[in-house]
Coordinates of N, CA and C in Angstrom, one line a residue:
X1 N 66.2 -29.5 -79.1 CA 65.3 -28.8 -80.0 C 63.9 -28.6 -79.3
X2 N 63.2 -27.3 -79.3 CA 61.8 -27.5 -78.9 C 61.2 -27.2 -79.9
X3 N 59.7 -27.1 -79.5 CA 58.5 -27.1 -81.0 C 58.0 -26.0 -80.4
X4 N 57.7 -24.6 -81.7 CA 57.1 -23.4 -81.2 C 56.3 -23.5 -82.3
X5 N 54.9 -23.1 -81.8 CA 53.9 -23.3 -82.9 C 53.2 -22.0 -83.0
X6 N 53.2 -21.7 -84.4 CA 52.9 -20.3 -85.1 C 51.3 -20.1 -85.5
X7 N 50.6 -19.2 -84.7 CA 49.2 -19.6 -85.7 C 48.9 -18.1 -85.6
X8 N 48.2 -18.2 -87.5 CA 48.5 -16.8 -87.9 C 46.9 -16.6 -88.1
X9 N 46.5 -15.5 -88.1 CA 44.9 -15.2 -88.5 C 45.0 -14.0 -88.7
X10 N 43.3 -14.1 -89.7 CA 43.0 -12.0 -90.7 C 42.7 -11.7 -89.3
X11 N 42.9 -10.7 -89.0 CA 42.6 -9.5 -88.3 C 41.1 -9.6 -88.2
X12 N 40.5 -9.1 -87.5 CA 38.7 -9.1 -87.4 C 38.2 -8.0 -88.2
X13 N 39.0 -7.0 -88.8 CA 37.9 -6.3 -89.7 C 38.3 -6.6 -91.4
X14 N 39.0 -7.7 -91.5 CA 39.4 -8.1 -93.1 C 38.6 -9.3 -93.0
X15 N 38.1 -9.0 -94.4 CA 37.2 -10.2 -94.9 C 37.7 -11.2 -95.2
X16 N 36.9 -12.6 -94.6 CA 38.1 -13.8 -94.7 C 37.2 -14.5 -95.8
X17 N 37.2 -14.8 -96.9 CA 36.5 -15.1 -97.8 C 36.9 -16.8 -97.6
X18 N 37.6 -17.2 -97.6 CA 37.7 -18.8 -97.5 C 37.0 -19.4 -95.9
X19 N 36.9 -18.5 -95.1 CA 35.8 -19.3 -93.7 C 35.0 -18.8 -94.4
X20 N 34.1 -17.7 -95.1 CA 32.9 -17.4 -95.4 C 32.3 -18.9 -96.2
X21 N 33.4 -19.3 -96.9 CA 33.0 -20.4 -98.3 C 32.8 -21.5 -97.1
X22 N 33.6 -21.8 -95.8 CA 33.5 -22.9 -95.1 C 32.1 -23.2 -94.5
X23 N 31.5 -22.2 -94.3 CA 30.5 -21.4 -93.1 C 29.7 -21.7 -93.9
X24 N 29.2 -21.5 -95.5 CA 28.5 -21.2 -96.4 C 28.3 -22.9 -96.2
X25 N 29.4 -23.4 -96.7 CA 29.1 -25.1 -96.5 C 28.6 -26.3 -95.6
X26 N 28.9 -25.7 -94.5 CA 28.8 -26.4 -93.2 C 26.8 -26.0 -93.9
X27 N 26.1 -24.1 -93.9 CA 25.0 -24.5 -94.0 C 24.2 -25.7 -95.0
X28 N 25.1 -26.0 -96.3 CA 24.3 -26.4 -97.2 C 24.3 -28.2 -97.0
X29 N 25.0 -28.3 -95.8 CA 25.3 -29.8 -95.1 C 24.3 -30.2 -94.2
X30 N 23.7 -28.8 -93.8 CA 22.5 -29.1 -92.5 C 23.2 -28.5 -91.2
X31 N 24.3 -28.2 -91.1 CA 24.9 -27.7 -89.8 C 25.0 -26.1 -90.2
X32 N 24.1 -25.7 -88.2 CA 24.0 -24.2 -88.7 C 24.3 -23.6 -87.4
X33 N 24.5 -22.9 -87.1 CA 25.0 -22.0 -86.0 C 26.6 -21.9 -85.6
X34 N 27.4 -21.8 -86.6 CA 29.1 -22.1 -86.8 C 29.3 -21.5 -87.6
X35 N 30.1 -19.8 -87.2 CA 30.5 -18.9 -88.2 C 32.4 -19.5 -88.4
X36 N 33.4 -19.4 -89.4 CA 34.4 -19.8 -89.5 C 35.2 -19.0 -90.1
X37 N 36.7 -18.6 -88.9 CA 37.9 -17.8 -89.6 C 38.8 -19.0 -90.5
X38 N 39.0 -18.7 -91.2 CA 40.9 -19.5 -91.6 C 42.1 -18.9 -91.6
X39 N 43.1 -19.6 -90.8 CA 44.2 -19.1 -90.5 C 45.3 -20.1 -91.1
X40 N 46.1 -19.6 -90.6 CA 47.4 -20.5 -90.7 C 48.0 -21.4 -89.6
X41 N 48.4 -22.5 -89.6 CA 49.4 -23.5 -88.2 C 50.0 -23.5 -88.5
X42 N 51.5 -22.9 -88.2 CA 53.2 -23.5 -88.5 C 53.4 -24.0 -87.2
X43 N 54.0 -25.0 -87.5 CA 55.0 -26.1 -86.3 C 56.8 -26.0 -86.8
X44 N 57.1 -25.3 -86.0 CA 58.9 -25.0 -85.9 C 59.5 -25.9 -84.6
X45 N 60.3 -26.2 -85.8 CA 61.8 -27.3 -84.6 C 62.7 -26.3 -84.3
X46 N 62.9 -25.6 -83.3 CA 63.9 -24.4 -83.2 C 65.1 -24.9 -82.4
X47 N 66.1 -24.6 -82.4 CA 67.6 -25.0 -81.3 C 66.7 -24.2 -80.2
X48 N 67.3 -24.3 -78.8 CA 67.0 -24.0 -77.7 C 67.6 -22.7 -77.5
X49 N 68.6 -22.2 -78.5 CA 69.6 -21.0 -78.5 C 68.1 -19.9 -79.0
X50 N 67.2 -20.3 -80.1 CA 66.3 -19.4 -80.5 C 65.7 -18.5 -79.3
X51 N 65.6 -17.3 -79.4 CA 65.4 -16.6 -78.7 C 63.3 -16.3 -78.9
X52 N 62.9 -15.8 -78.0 CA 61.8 -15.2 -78.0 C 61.3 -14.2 -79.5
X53 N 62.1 -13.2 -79.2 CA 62.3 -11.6 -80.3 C 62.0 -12.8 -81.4
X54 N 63.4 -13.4 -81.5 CA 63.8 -13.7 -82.7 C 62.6 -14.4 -83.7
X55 N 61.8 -15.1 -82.9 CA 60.3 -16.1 -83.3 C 59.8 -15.1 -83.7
X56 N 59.3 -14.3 -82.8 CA 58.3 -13.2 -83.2 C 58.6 -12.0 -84.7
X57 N 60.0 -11.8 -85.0 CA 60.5 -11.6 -85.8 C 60.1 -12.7 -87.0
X58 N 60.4 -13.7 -87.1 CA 60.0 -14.5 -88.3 C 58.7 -14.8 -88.1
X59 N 58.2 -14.5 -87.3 CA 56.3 -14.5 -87.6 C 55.6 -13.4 -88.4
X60 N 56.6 -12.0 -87.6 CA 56.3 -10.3 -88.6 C 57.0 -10.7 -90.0
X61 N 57.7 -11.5 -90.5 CA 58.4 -10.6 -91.4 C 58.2 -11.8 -92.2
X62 N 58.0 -13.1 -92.2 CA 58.4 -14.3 -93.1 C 56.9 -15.4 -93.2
X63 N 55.9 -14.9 -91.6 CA 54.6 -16.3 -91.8 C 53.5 -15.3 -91.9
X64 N 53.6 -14.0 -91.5 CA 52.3 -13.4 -91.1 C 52.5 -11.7 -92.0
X65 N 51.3 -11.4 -92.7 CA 51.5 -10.0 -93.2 C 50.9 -9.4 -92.4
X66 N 51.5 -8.8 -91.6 CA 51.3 -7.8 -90.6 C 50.0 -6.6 -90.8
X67 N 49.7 -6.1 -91.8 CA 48.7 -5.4 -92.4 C 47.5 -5.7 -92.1
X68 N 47.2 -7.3 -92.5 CA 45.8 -7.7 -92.7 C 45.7 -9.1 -91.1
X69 N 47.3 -9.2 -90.9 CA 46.7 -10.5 -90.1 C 47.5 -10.1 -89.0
X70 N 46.7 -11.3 -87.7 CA 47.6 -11.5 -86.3 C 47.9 -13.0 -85.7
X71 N 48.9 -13.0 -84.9 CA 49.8 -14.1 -84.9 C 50.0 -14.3 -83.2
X72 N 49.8 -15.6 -83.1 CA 50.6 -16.1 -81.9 C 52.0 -16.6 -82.1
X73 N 52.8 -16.7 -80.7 CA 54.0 -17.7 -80.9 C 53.8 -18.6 -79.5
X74 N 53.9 -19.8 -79.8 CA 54.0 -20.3 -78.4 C 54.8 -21.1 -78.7
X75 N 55.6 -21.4 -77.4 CA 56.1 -22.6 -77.5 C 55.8 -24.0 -76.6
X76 N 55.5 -25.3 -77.0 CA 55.0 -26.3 -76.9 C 56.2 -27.6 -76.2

């Protein structure tokens, strides 16, 4: 088995309103100069048969909406 880990993020021209709220917070804490995206982390146990395509395929079609976000695959 190996571990392929998925991390998904908005695209840079869609508004990420949950880092805005993070960013907004960190100010009202006293910590300032730290703008923040929120994304996604999936950790997959894949057989070693899993192919490359095939990750990247369940990243397009099943962790990541393609429209608004972008995605890594790596495997670990």
């Amino acid at each position: 088995m190996a571990r392929v880990v998925v991390d998904v993020m908005p695209k840079p021209e869609i508004l990420d309103v949950q880092g805005q709220a993070v960013s907004r917070a960190l100010t009202r804490i006293g910590v300032a100069g730290i703008e923040v995206r929120q994304g996604k982390h999936f950790e997959l146990e894949v057989d070693d048969s899993v192919d490359d395509e095939t990750l990247h395929r369940i990243a397009a079609d099943l962790l990541a909406n393609p429209v608004i976000e972008d995605w890594t695959v790596t495997r670990v």
